Amino acid sequence: MSRRTLARLGAPAAAAVTFLVAAPASAHVTVTPTETAAGAYTVLTFSNGHGCEGSPTKQITIQVPEGINDVTPTRQPFYDVKVVTEKLDQPIEDAHGNKLTERDARVVYTAKTPLPDGQRDAFEVSLQLPEKEGMLAFPVIQTCEKGETAWIEEAPEGSTEEPENPAPAFEVTAATAEDGHGAEESSEKAEPVAADVDEGGDSNLWAGIGAGAGILGLIAGTTALALGRRKA
């Protein structure tokens, strides 16, 4: 468990550890991405059960990992949603050349009606994945009417055992040509396909038109000559 992660989420480390030992939750918080390729745009769906030993959930706080600077949460009819920002140590430029001095650090869903025991809720967040492959974790604090659960533990690299309160996570896979704006750029560069035409088709066509024009000229000349003789 990371004290730094707990501090970022606004929960004292000692208190969180005490709670996790004394009152483990009964249902995990999970995340399901629509895309996993590095650099791709994806929609993450976080889902949770009642948690907190059956006490209704009243708030879900999703920590945005470093390396992701901008997120867009989907509205949820039973919750108010807020994005909390933090200042960056050093300004950076985004993909469009804009200068950023802060990043989206947390997404907080606060229940209008707490989630009761025996039901589930889902929360969607849209973002662009980092360019780096590997496991990507989103620590979550689940606050209930009685107590809270910190879903922040990450399994050590190479371990096959799941932590007691695992952070929602998934594997960022290798990028492909269609990731990000690739498909859009490909469609912009695509040329319309012309109908098949024989290489000599155009020249034959113009040759035919020229021959036709010559014949018409000859007919016109002959007619003019005949009219001239009659007048004479």
JSON list of C-alpha atoms in Angstrom, two decimals:
[
{"chain": "A", "resi": 1, "resn": "MET", "atom": "CA", "xyz": [0.00, 0.00, 0.00]},
{"chain": "A", "resi": 2, "resn": "SER", "atom": "CA", "xyz": [1.36, 3.43, -0.95]},
{"chain": "A", "resi": 3, "resn": "ARG", "atom": "CA", "xyz": [1.30, 6.27, 1.57]},
{"chain": "A", "resi": 4, "resn": "ARG", "atom": "CA", "xyz": [1.82, 8.66, -1.32]},
{"chain": "A", "resi": 5, "resn": "THR", "atom": "CA", "xyz": [-1.32, 7.34, -3.02]},
{"chain": "A", "resi": 6, "resn": "LEU", "atom": "CA", "xyz": [-3.32, 7.70, 0.18]},
{"chain": "A", "resi": 7, "resn": "ALA", "atom": "CA", "xyz": [-2.10, 11.25, 0.66]},
{"chain": "A", "resi": 8, "resn": "ARG", "atom": "CA", "xyz": [-3.09, 12.16, -2.90]},
{"chain": "A", "resi": 9, "resn": "LEU", "atom": "CA", "xyz": [-6.55, 10.79, -2.27]},
{"chain": "A", "resi": 10, "resn": "GLY", "atom": "CA", "xyz": [-6.88, 12.85, 0.89]},
{"chain": "A", "resi": 11, "resn": "ALA", "atom": "CA", "xyz": [-6.96, 9.89, 3.32]},
{"chain": "A", "resi": 12, "resn": "PRO", "atom": "CA", "xyz": [-4.44, 9.57, 6.20]},
{"chain": "A", "resi": 13, "resn": "ALA", "atom": "CA", "xyz": [-2.36, 6.46, 5.64]},
{"chain": "A", "resi": 14, "resn": "ALA", "atom": "CA", "xyz": [-2.60, 5.15, 9.20]},
{"chain": "A", "resi": 15, "resn": "ALA", "atom": "CA", "xyz": [-6.38, 5.54, 9.33]},
{"chain": "A", "resi": 16, "resn": "ALA", "atom": "CA", "xyz": [-6.77, 3.75, 5.99]},
{"chain": "A", "resi": 17, "resn": "VAL", "atom": "CA", "xyz": [-4.59, 0.85, 7.07]},
{"chain": "A", "resi": 18, "resn": "THR", "atom": "CA", "xyz": [-6.54, 0.49, 10.30]},
{"chain": "A", "resi": 19, "resn": "PHE", "atom": "CA", "xyz": [-9.82, 0.48, 8.43]},
{"chain": "A", "resi": 20, "resn": "LEU", "atom": "CA", "xyz": [-8.70, -2.08, 5.88]},
{"chain": "A", "resi": 21, "resn": "VAL", "atom": "CA", "xyz": [-7.69, -4.49, 8.62]},
{"chain": "A", "resi": 22, "resn": "ALA", "atom": "CA", "xyz": [-10.75, -3.91, 10.77]},
{"chain": "A", "resi": 23, "resn": "ALA", "atom": "CA", "xyz": [-13.44, -3.70, 8.10]},
{"chain": "A", "resi": 24, "resn": "PRO", "atom": "CA", "xyz": [-12.67, -5.30, 4.71]},
{"chain": "A", "resi": 25, "resn": "ALA", "atom": "CA", "xyz": [-15.17, -4.68, 1.93]},
{"chain": "A", "resi": 26, "resn": "SER", "atom": "CA", "xyz": [-17.23, -7.48, 0.50]},
{"chain": "A", "resi": 27, "resn": "ALA", "atom": "CA", "xyz": [-17.24, -6.45, -3.18]},
{"chain": "A", "resi": 28, "resn": "HIS", "atom": "CA", "xyz": [-14.39, -5.25, -5.43]},
{"chain": "A", "resi": 29, "resn": "VAL", "atom": "CA", "xyz": [-14.37, -2.10, -7.56]},
{"chain": "A", "resi": 30, "resn": "THR", "atom": "CA", "xyz": [-13.46, -3.08, -11.13]},
{"chain": "A", "resi": 31, "resn": "VAL", "atom": "CA", "xyz": [-12.62, -1.24, -14.36]},
{"chain": "A", "resi": 32, "resn": "THR", "atom": "CA", "xyz": [-13.41, -2.30, -17.93]},
{"chain": "A", "resi": 33, "resn": "PRO", "atom": "CA", "xyz": [-11.84, -0.39, -20.89]},
{"chain": "A", "resi": 34, "resn": "THR", "atom": "CA", "xyz": [-13.29, -0.19, -24.40]},
{"chain": "A", "resi": 35, "resn": "GLU", "atom": "CA", "xyz": [-9.73, 0.06, -25.83]},
{"chain": "A", "resi": 36, "resn": "THR", "atom": "CA", "xyz": [-6.38, -0.97, -24.33]},
{"chain": "A", "resi": 37, "resn": "ALA", "atom": "CA", "xyz": [-3.83, -0.02, -27.02]},
{"chain": "A", "resi": 38, "resn": "ALA", "atom": "CA", "xyz": [-1.20, 2.52, -25.98]},
{"chain": "A", "resi": 39, "resn": "GLY", "atom": "CA", "xyz": [-2.15, 6.05, -27.05]},
{"chain": "A", "resi": 40, "resn": "ALA", "atom": "CA", "xyz": [-5.72, 5.08, -27.92]},
{"chain": "A", "resi": 41, "resn": "TYR", "atom": "CA", "xyz": [-8.83, 6.88, -26.73]},
{"chain": "A", "resi": 42, "resn": "THR", "atom": "CA", "xyz": [-10.93, 4.71, -24.42]},
{"chain": "A", "resi": 43, "resn": "VAL", "atom": "CA", "xyz": [-13.96, 4.77, -22.15]},
{"chain": "A", "resi": 44, "resn": "LEU", "atom": "CA", "xyz": [-13.38, 3.19, -18.76]},
{"chain": "A", "resi": 45, "resn": "THR", "atom": "CA", "xyz": [-16.35, 1.76, -16.87]},
{"chain": "A", "resi": 46, "resn": "PHE", "atom": "CA", "xyz": [-15.83, 1.53, -13.11]},
{"chain": "A", "resi": 47, "resn": "SER", "atom": "CA", "xyz": [-18.35, -0.65, -11.29]},
{"chain": "A", "resi": 48, "resn": "ASN", "atom": "CA", "xyz": [-18.82, -1.29, -7.59]},
{"chain": "A", "resi": 49, "resn": "GLY", "atom": "CA", "xyz": [-21.04, -3.27, -5.29]},
{"chain": "A", "resi": 50, "resn": "HIS", "atom": "CA", "xyz": [-22.29, -1.99, -1.95]},
{"chain": "A", "resi": 51, "resn": "GLY", "atom": "CA", "xyz": [-18.91, -2.42, -0.22]},
{"chain": "A", "resi": 52, "resn": "CYS", "atom": "CA", "xyz": [-18.17, -1.24, 3.34]},
{"chain": "A", "resi": 53, "resn": "GLU", "atom": "CA", "xyz": [-19.72, -4.39, 4.80]},
{"chain": "A", "resi": 54, "resn": "GLY", "atom": "CA", "xyz": [-23.15, -3.60, 3.40]},
{"chain": "A", "resi": 55, "resn": "SER", "atom": "CA", "xyz": [-23.27, 0.11, 4.32]},
{"chain": "A", "resi": 56, "resn": "PRO", "atom": "CA", "xyz": [-24.71, 2.22, 1.43]},
{"chain": "A", "resi": 57, "resn": "THR", "atom": "CA", "xyz": [-22.09, 3.92, -0.78]},
{"chain": "A", "resi": 58, "resn": "LYS", "atom": "CA", "xyz": [-22.32, 7.71, -0.88]},
{"chain": "A", "resi": 59, "resn": "GLN", "atom": "CA", "xyz": [-19.16, 8.69, -2.79]},
{"chain": "A", "resi": 60, "resn": "ILE", "atom": "CA", "xyz": [-16.68, 7.24, -5.29]},
{"chain": "A", "resi": 61, "resn": "THR", "atom": "CA", "xyz": [-13.32, 9.01, -5.81]},
{"chain": "A", "resi": 62, "resn": "ILE", "atom": "CA", "xyz": [-11.27, 7.83, -8.81]},
{"chain": "A", "resi": 63, "resn": "GLN", "atom": "CA", "xyz": [-7.57, 8.73, -8.85]},
{"chain": "A", "resi": 64, "resn": "VAL", "atom": "CA", "xyz": [-6.22, 9.60, -12.33]},
{"chain": "A", "resi": 65, "resn": "PRO", "atom": "CA", "xyz": [-2.72, 8.10, -12.80]},
{"chain": "A", "resi": 66, "resn": "GLU", "atom": "CA", "xyz": [0.22, 10.35, -13.63]},
{"chain": "A", "resi": 67, "resn": "GLY", "atom": "CA", "xyz": [0.76, 10.57, -17.37]},
{"chain": "A", "resi": 68, "resn": "ILE", "atom": "CA", "xyz": [-2.94, 11.19, -18.02]},
{"chain": "A", "resi": 69, "resn": "ASN", "atom": "CA", "xyz": [-3.75, 14.91, -17.98]},
{"chain": "A", "resi": 70, "resn": "ASP", "atom": "CA", "xyz": [-7.31, 15.18, -19.21]},
{"chain": "A", "resi": 71, "resn": "VAL", "atom": "CA", "xyz": [-10.44, 13.11, -18.50]},
{"chain": "A", "resi": 72, "resn": "THR", "atom": "CA", "xyz": [-14.12, 13.45, -19.33]},
{"chain": "A", "resi": 73, "resn": "PRO", "atom": "CA", "xyz": [-16.58, 11.80, -16.92]},
{"chain": "A", "resi": 74, "resn": "THR", "atom": "CA", "xyz": [-20.02, 10.65, -18.04]},
{"chain": "A", "resi": 75, "resn": "ARG", "atom": "CA", "xyz": [-23.00, 11.97, -16.09]},
{"chain": "A", "resi": 76, "resn": "GLN", "atom": "CA", "xyz": [-24.62, 9.52, -13.71]},
{"chain": "A", "resi": 77, "resn": "PRO", "atom": "CA", "xyz": [-28.27, 10.22, -12.74]},
{"chain": "A", "resi": 78, "resn": "PHE", "atom": "CA", "xyz": [-27.82, 9.15, -9.10]},
{"chain": "A", "resi": 79, "resn": "TYR", "atom": "CA", "xyz": [-24.60, 11.12, -8.53]},
{"chain": "A", "resi": 80, "resn": "ASP", "atom": "CA", "xyz": [-23.14, 14.62, -8.86]},
{"chain": "A", "resi": 81, "resn": "VAL", "atom": "CA", "xyz": [-19.77, 14.53, -10.62]},
{"chain": "A", "resi": 82, "resn": "LYS", "atom": "CA", "xyz": [-16.76, 16.81, -10.22]},
{"chain": "A", "resi": 83, "resn": "VAL", "atom": "CA", "xyz": [-13.24, 16.76, -11.70]},
{"chain": "A", "resi": 84, "resn": "VAL", "atom": "CA", "xyz": [-10.54, 17.91, -9.27]},
{"chain": "A", "resi": 85, "resn": "THR", "atom": "CA", "xyz": [-7.37, 19.38, -10.83]},
{"chain": "A", "resi": 86, "resn": "GLU", "atom": "CA", "xyz": [-3.83, 19.76, -9.54]},
{"chain": "A", "resi": 87, "resn": "LYS", "atom": "CA", "xyz": [-0.92, 21.94, -10.69]},
{"chain": "A", "resi": 88, "resn": "LEU", "atom": "CA", "xyz": [1.88, 20.32, -12.64]},
{"chain": "A", "resi": 89, "resn": "ASP", "atom": "CA", "xyz": [5.45, 20.64, -11.40]},
{"chain": "A", "resi": 90, "resn": "GLN", "atom": "CA", "xyz": [6.46, 21.78, -14.88]},
{"chain": "A", "resi": 91, "resn": "PRO", "atom": "CA", "xyz": [4.22, 23.05, -17.72]},
{"chain": "A", "resi": 92, "resn": "ILE", "atom": "CA", "xyz": [3.82, 20.62, -20.61]},
{"chain": "A", "resi": 93, "resn": "GLU", "atom": "CA", "xyz": [2.35, 20.69, -24.12]},
{"chain": "A", "resi": 94, "resn": "ASP", "atom": "CA", "xyz": [-0.56, 18.49, -25.15]},
{"chain": "A", "resi": 95, "resn": "ALA", "atom": "CA", "xyz": [-0.96, 16.77, -28.52]},
{"chain": "A", "resi": 96, "resn": "HIS", "atom": "CA", "xyz": [-2.44, 19.95, -30.01]},
{"chain": "A", "resi": 97, "resn": "GLY", "atom": "CA", "xyz": [0.41, 22.21, -28.86]},
{"chain": "A", "resi": 98, "resn": "ASN", "atom": "CA", "xyz": [-1.53, 23.77, -25.99]},
{"chain": "A", "resi": 99, "resn": "LYS", "atom": "CA", "xyz": [0.44, 24.64, -22.86]},
{"chain": "A", "resi": 100, "resn": "LEU", "atom": "CA", "xyz": [-0.83, 22.85, -19.74]},
{"chain": "A", "resi": 101, "resn": "THR", "atom": "CA", "xyz": [-0.07, 24.02, -16.21]},
{"chain": "A", "resi": 102, "resn": "GLU", "atom": "CA", "xyz": [-2.46, 21.63, -14.44]},
{"chain": "A", "resi": 103, "resn": "ARG", "atom": "CA", "xyz": [-3.97, 18.18, -14.89]},
{"chain": "A", "resi": 104, "resn": "ASP", "atom": "CA", "xyz": [-7.15, 16.34, -13.96]},
{"chain": "A", "resi": 105, "resn": "ALA", "atom": "CA", "xyz": [-6.16, 14.45, -10.81]},
{"chain": "A", "resi": 106, "resn": "ARG", "atom": "CA", "xyz": [-9.42, 12.98, -9.46]},
{"chain": "A", "resi": 107, "resn": "VAL", "atom": "CA", "xyz": [-12.99, 12.33, -10.53]},
{"chain": "A", "resi": 108, "resn": "VAL", "atom": "CA", "xyz": [-15.44, 12.49, -7.61]},
{"chain": "A", "resi": 109, "resn": "TYR", "atom": "CA", "xyz": [-18.96, 11.05, -7.83]},
{"chain": "A", "resi": 110, "resn": "THR", "atom": "CA", "xyz": [-21.15, 12.07, -4.88]},
{"chain": "A", "resi": 111, "resn": "ALA", "atom": "CA", "xyz": [-24.44, 10.19, -4.48]},
{"chain": "A", "resi": 112, "resn": "LYS", "atom": "CA", "xyz": [-27.77, 11.98, -4.49]},
{"chain": "A", "resi": 113, "resn": "THR", "atom": "CA", "xyz": [-29.21, 8.70, -3.26]},
{"chain": "A", "resi": 114, "resn": "PRO", "atom": "CA", "xyz": [-26.68, 6.32, -1.59]},
{"chain": "A", "resi": 115, "resn": "LEU", "atom": "CA", "xyz": [-26.24, 2.93, -3.23]},
{"chain": "A", "resi": 116, "resn": "PRO", "atom": "CA", "xyz": [-28.09, 0.37, -1.08]},
{"chain": "A", "resi": 117, "resn": "ASP", "atom": "CA", "xyz": [-26.95, -3.12, -0.18]},
{"chain": "A", "resi": 118, "resn": "GLY", "atom": "CA", "xyz": [-27.48, -5.71, -2.92]},
{"chain": "A", "resi": 119, "resn": "GLN", "atom": "CA", "xyz": [-27.22, -3.27, -5.87]},
{"chain": "A", "resi": 120, "resn": "ARG", "atom": "CA", "xyz": [-24.43, -2.05, -8.17]},
{"chain": "A", "resi": 121, "resn": "ASP", "atom": "CA", "xyz": [-23.45, 1.24, -9.80]},
{"chain": "A", "resi": 122, "resn": "ALA", "atom": "CA", "xyz": [-21.27, 2.07, -12.83]},
{"chain": "A", "resi": 123, "resn": "PHE", "atom": "CA", "xyz": [-19.25, 5.18, -13.67]},
{"chain": "A", "resi": 124, "resn": "GLU", "atom": "CA", "xyz": [-17.78, 6.00, -17.10]},
{"chain": "A", "resi": 125, "resn": "VAL", "atom": "CA", "xyz": [-14.68, 8.14, -17.75]},
{"chain": "A", "resi": 126, "resn": "SER", "atom": "CA", "xyz": [-13.29, 8.94, -21.20]},
{"chain": "A", "resi": 127, "resn": "LEU", "atom": "CA", "xyz": [-9.54, 9.57, -21.67]},
{"chain": "A", "resi": 128, "resn": "GLN", "atom": "CA", "xyz": [-6.49, 8.91, -23.83]},
{"chain": "A", "resi": 129, "resn": "LEU", "atom": "CA", "xyz": [-4.22, 6.12, -22.66]},
{"chain": "A", "resi": 130, "resn": "PRO", "atom": "CA", "xyz": [-0.49, 6.72, -22.11]},
{"chain": "A", "resi": 131, "resn": "GLU", "atom": "CA", "xyz": [1.94, 5.79, -24.88]},
{"chain": "A", "resi": 132, "resn": "LYS", "atom": "CA", "xyz": [3.70, 3.33, -22.56]},
{"chain": "A", "resi": 133, "resn": "GLU", "atom": "CA", "xyz": [2.64, -0.31, -22.31]},
{"chain": "A", "resi": 134, "resn": "GLY", "atom": "CA", "xyz": [2.11, -2.08, -18.99]},
{"chain": "A", "resi": 135, "resn": "MET", "atom": "CA", "xyz": [-0.32, -2.28, -16.08]},
{"chain": "A", "resi": 136, "resn": "LEU", "atom": "CA", "xyz": [-2.33, 0.88, -15.43]},
{"chain": "A", "resi": 137, "resn": "ALA", "atom": "CA", "xyz": [-4.05, 1.25, -12.05]},
{"chain": "A", "resi": 138, "resn": "PHE", "atom": "CA", "xyz": [-6.76, 3.69, -10.96]},
{"chain": "A", "resi": 139, "resn": "PRO", "atom": "CA", "xyz": [-6.91, 3.78, -7.14]},
{"chain": "A", "resi": 140, "resn": "VAL", "atom": "CA", "xyz": [-10.45, 4.32, -5.85]},
{"chain": "A", "resi": 141, "resn": "ILE", "atom": "CA", "xyz": [-11.79, 5.45, -2.48]},
{"chain": "A", "resi": 142, "resn": "GLN", "atom": "CA", "xyz": [-15.30, 4.15, -1.77]},
{"chain": "A", "resi": 143, "resn": "THR", "atom": "CA", "xyz": [-16.93, 6.23, 0.97]},
{"chain": "A", "resi": 144, "resn": "CYS", "atom": "CA", "xyz": [-20.01, 4.80, 2.67]},
{"chain": "A", "resi": 145, "resn": "GLU", "atom": "CA", "xyz": [-22.49, 5.97, 5.27]},
{"chain": "A", "resi": 146, "resn": "LYS", "atom": "CA", "xyz": [-20.46, 3.93, 7.76]},
{"chain": "A", "resi": 147, "resn": "GLY", "atom": "CA", "xyz": [-16.74, 3.77, 6.97]},
{"chain": "A", "resi": 148, "resn": "GLU", "atom": "CA", "xyz": [-14.92, 3.64, 3.65]},
{"chain": "A", "resi": 149, "resn": "THR", "atom": "CA", "xyz": [-12.76, 1.27, 1.63]},
{"chain": "A", "resi": 150, "resn": "ALA", "atom": "CA", "xyz": [-9.51, 2.25, -0.10]},
{"chain": "A", "resi": 151, "resn": "TRP", "atom": "CA", "xyz": [-9.15, 0.21, -3.30]},
{"chain": "A", "resi": 152, "resn": "ILE", "atom": "CA", "xyz": [-5.51, 1.21, -3.79]},
{"chain": "A", "resi": 153, "resn": "GLU", "atom": "CA", "xyz": [-3.35, -1.89, -3.43]},
{"chain": "A", "resi": 154, "resn": "GLU", "atom": "CA", "xyz": [-1.31, -3.05, -6.42]},
{"chain": "A", "resi": 155, "resn": "ALA", "atom": "CA", "xyz": [0.11, -6.57, -6.69]},
{"chain": "A", "resi": 156, "resn": "PRO", "atom": "CA", "xyz": [3.93, -6.71, -6.77]},
{"chain": "A", "resi": 157, "resn": "GLU", "atom": "CA", "xyz": [5.36, -7.32, -10.24]},
{"chain": "A", "resi": 158, "resn": "GLY", "atom": "CA", "xyz": [5.39, -11.04, -11.00]},
{"chain": "A", "resi": 159, "resn": "SER", "atom": "CA", "xyz": [3.01, -11.89, -8.16]},
{"chain": "A", "resi": 160, "resn": "THR", "atom": "CA", "xyz": [-0.02, -14.08, -8.86]},
{"chain": "A", "resi": 161, "resn": "GLU", "atom": "CA", "xyz": [-1.77, -13.27, -5.59]},
{"chain": "A", "resi": 162, "resn": "GLU", "atom": "CA", "xyz": [-4.48, -10.62, -5.59]},
{"chain": "A", "resi": 163, "resn": "PRO", "atom": "CA", "xyz": [-4.27, -7.98, -2.83]},
{"chain": "A", "resi": 164, "resn": "GLU", "atom": "CA", "xyz": [-7.07, -7.80, -0.31]},
{"chain": "A", "resi": 165, "resn": "ASN", "atom": "CA", "xyz": [-8.24, -4.44, -1.63]},
{"chain": "A", "resi": 166, "resn": "PRO", "atom": "CA", "xyz": [-6.90, -4.25, -5.20]},
{"chain": "A", "resi": 167, "resn": "ALA", "atom": "CA", "xyz": [-6.91, -1.03, -7.20]},
{"chain": "A", "resi": 168, "resn": "PRO", "atom": "CA", "xyz": [-8.92, -1.32, -10.44]},
{"chain": "A", "resi": 169, "resn": "ALA", "atom": "CA", "xyz": [-6.34, -1.98, -13.17]},
{"chain": "A", "resi": 170, "resn": "PHE", "atom": "CA", "xyz": [-5.82, -3.35, -16.69]},
{"chain": "A", "resi": 171, "resn": "GLU", "atom": "CA", "xyz": [-2.98, -3.96, -19.14]},
{"chain": "A", "resi": 172, "resn": "VAL", "atom": "CA", "xyz": [-2.12, -1.26, -21.71]},
{"chain": "A", "resi": 173, "resn": "THR", "atom": "CA", "xyz": [-1.19, -3.18, -24.86]},
{"chain": "A", "resi": 174, "resn": "ALA", "atom": "CA", "xyz": [0.99, -2.33, -27.86]},
{"chain": "A", "resi": 175, "resn": "ALA", "atom": "CA", "xyz": [-0.14, 0.49, -30.11]},
{"chain": "A", "resi": 176, "resn": "THR", "atom": "CA", "xyz": [-1.45, -0.24, -33.61]},
{"chain": "A", "resi": 177, "resn": "ALA", "atom": "CA", "xyz": [-1.71, 1.84, -36.79]},
{"chain": "A", "resi": 178, "resn": "GLU", "atom": "CA", "xyz": [-5.41, 2.46, -36.18]},
{"chain": "A", "resi": 179, "resn": "ASP", "atom": "CA", "xyz": [-4.98, 3.80, -32.63]},
{"chain": "A", "resi": 180, "resn": "GLY", "atom": "CA", "xyz": [-5.60, 7.42, -31.68]},
{"chain": "A", "resi": 181, "resn": "HIS", "atom": "CA", "xyz": [-6.18, 9.57, -34.78]},
{"chain": "A", "resi": 182, "resn": "GLY", "atom": "CA", "xyz": [-4.70, 6.98, -37.15]},
{"chain": "A", "resi": 183, "resn": "ALA", "atom": "CA", "xyz": [-8.02, 5.86, -38.63]},
{"chain": "A", "resi": 184, "resn": "GLU", "atom": "CA", "xyz": [-9.14, 9.46, -39.09]},
{"chain": "A", "resi": 185, "resn": "GLU", "atom": "CA", "xyz": [-5.89, 10.42, -40.84]},
{"chain": "A", "resi": 186, "resn": "SER", "atom": "CA", "xyz": [-6.14, 7.39, -43.12]},
{"chain": "A", "resi": 187, "resn": "SER", "atom": "CA", "xyz": [-9.66, 8.31, -44.18]},
{"chain": "A", "resi": 188, "resn": "GLU", "atom": "CA", "xyz": [-8.59, 11.90, -44.91]},
{"chain": "A", "resi": 189, "resn": "LYS", "atom": "CA", "xyz": [-5.74, 10.73, -47.13]},
{"chain": "A", "resi": 190, "resn": "ALA", "atom": "CA", "xyz": [-7.82, 8.15, -49.01]},
{"chain": "A", "resi": 191, "resn": "GLU", "atom": "CA", "xyz": [-8.33, 8.92, -52.71]},
{"chain": "A", "resi": 192, "resn": "PRO", "atom": "CA", "xyz": [-11.60, 8.11, -54.50]},
{"chain": "A", "resi": 193, "resn": "VAL", "atom": "CA", "xyz": [-11.31, 5.04, -56.74]},
{"chain": "A", "resi": 194, "resn": "ALA", "atom": "CA", "xyz": [-11.88, 5.78, -60.42]},
{"chain": "A", "resi": 195, "resn": "ALA", "atom": "CA", "xyz": [-13.58, 3.37, -62.81]},
{"chain": "A", "resi": 196, "resn": "ASP", "atom": "CA", "xyz": [-11.26, 1.10, -64.77]},
{"chain": "A", "resi": 197, "resn": "VAL", "atom": "CA", "xyz": [-10.33, 2.66, -68.11]},
{"chain": "A", "resi": 198, "resn": "ASP", "atom": "CA", "xyz": [-8.06, 1.15, -70.77]},
{"chain": "A", "resi": 199, "resn": "GLU", "atom": "CA", "xyz": [-4.86, 3.18, -71.20]},
{"chain": "A", "resi": 200, "resn": "GLY", "atom": "CA", "xyz": [-5.71, 3.80, -74.82]},
{"chain": "A", "resi": 201, "resn": "GLY", "atom": "CA", "xyz": [-9.33, 4.63, -74.08]},
{"chain": "A", "resi": 202, "resn": "ASP", "atom": "CA", "xyz": [-8.90, 8.40, -73.89]},
{"chain": "A", "resi": 203, "resn": "SER", "atom": "CA", "xyz": [-6.73, 8.65, -77.03]},
{"chain": "A", "resi": 204, "resn": "ASN", "atom": "CA", "xyz": [-9.14, 6.44, -79.00]},
{"chain": "A", "resi": 205, "resn": "LEU", "atom": "CA", "xyz": [-12.04, 8.58, -77.87]},
{"chain": "A", "resi": 206, "resn": "TRP", "atom": "CA", "xyz": [-10.41, 11.85, -79.01]},
{"chain": "A", "resi": 207, "resn": "ALA", "atom": "CA", "xyz": [-9.29, 10.21, -82.25]},
{"chain": "A", "resi": 208, "resn": "GLY", "atom": "CA", "xyz": [-12.91, 9.24, -82.94]},
{"chain": "A", "resi": 209, "resn": "ILE", "atom": "CA", "xyz": [-14.13, 12.76, -82.20]},
{"chain": "A", "resi": 210, "resn": "GLY", "atom": "CA", "xyz": [-11.45, 14.24, -84.49]},
{"chain": "A", "resi": 211, "resn": "ALA", "atom": "CA", "xyz": [-12.39, 11.89, -87.32]},
{"chain": "A", "resi": 212, "resn": "GLY", "atom": "CA", "xyz": [-16.05, 12.77, -86.93]},
{"chain": "A", "resi": 213, "resn": "ALA", "atom": "CA", "xyz": [-15.24, 16.49, -87.06]},
{"chain": "A", "resi": 214, "resn": "GLY", "atom": "CA", "xyz": [-13.19, 15.95, -90.24]},
{"chain": "A", "resi": 215, "resn": "ILE", "atom": "CA", "xyz": [-16.06, 14.18, -91.97]},
{"chain": "A", "resi": 216, "resn": "LEU", "atom": "CA", "xyz": [-18.48, 16.96, -91.04]},
{"chain": "A", "resi": 217, "resn": "GLY", "atom": "CA", "xyz": [-16.04, 19.53, -92.42]},
{"chain": "A", "resi": 218, "resn": "LEU", "atom": "CA", "xyz": [-15.72, 17.63, -95.66]},
{"chain": "A", "resi": 219, "resn": "ILE", "atom": "CA", "xyz": [-19.52, 17.45, -96.05]},
{"chain": "A", "resi": 220, "resn": "ALA", "atom": "CA", "xyz": [-19.85, 21.18, -95.36]},
{"chain": "A", "resi": 221, "resn": "GLY", "atom": "CA", "xyz": [-17.15, 22.01, -97.93]},
{"chain": "A", "resi": 222, "resn": "THR", "atom": "CA", "xyz": [-18.73, 19.83, -100.62]},
{"chain": "A", "resi": 223, "resn": "THR", "atom": "CA", "xyz": [-22.14, 21.41, -100.02]},
{"chain": "A", "resi": 224, "resn": "ALA", "atom": "CA", "xyz": [-20.72, 24.92, -100.28]},
{"chain": "A", "resi": 225, "resn": "LEU", "atom": "CA", "xyz": [-18.98, 24.04, -103.57]},
{"chain": "A", "resi": 226, "resn": "ALA", "atom": "CA", "xyz": [-22.16, 22.62, -105.05]},
{"chain": "A", "resi": 227, "resn": "LEU", "atom": "CA", "xyz": [-24.17, 25.72, -104.10]},
{"chain": "A", "resi": 228, "resn": "GLY", "atom": "CA", "xyz": [-21.48, 27.92, -105.66]},
{"chain": "A", "resi": 229, "resn": "ARG", "atom": "CA", "xyz": [-21.69, 26.08, -109.01]},
{"chain": "A", "resi": 230, "resn": "ARG", "atom": "CA", "xyz": [-25.48, 26.40, -109.10]},
{"chain": "A", "resi": 231, "resn": "LYS", "atom": "CA", "xyz": [-25.28, 30.16, -108.64]},
{"chain": "A", "resi": 232, "resn": "ALA", "atom": "CA", "xyz": [-22.69, 30.39, -111.36]}
]
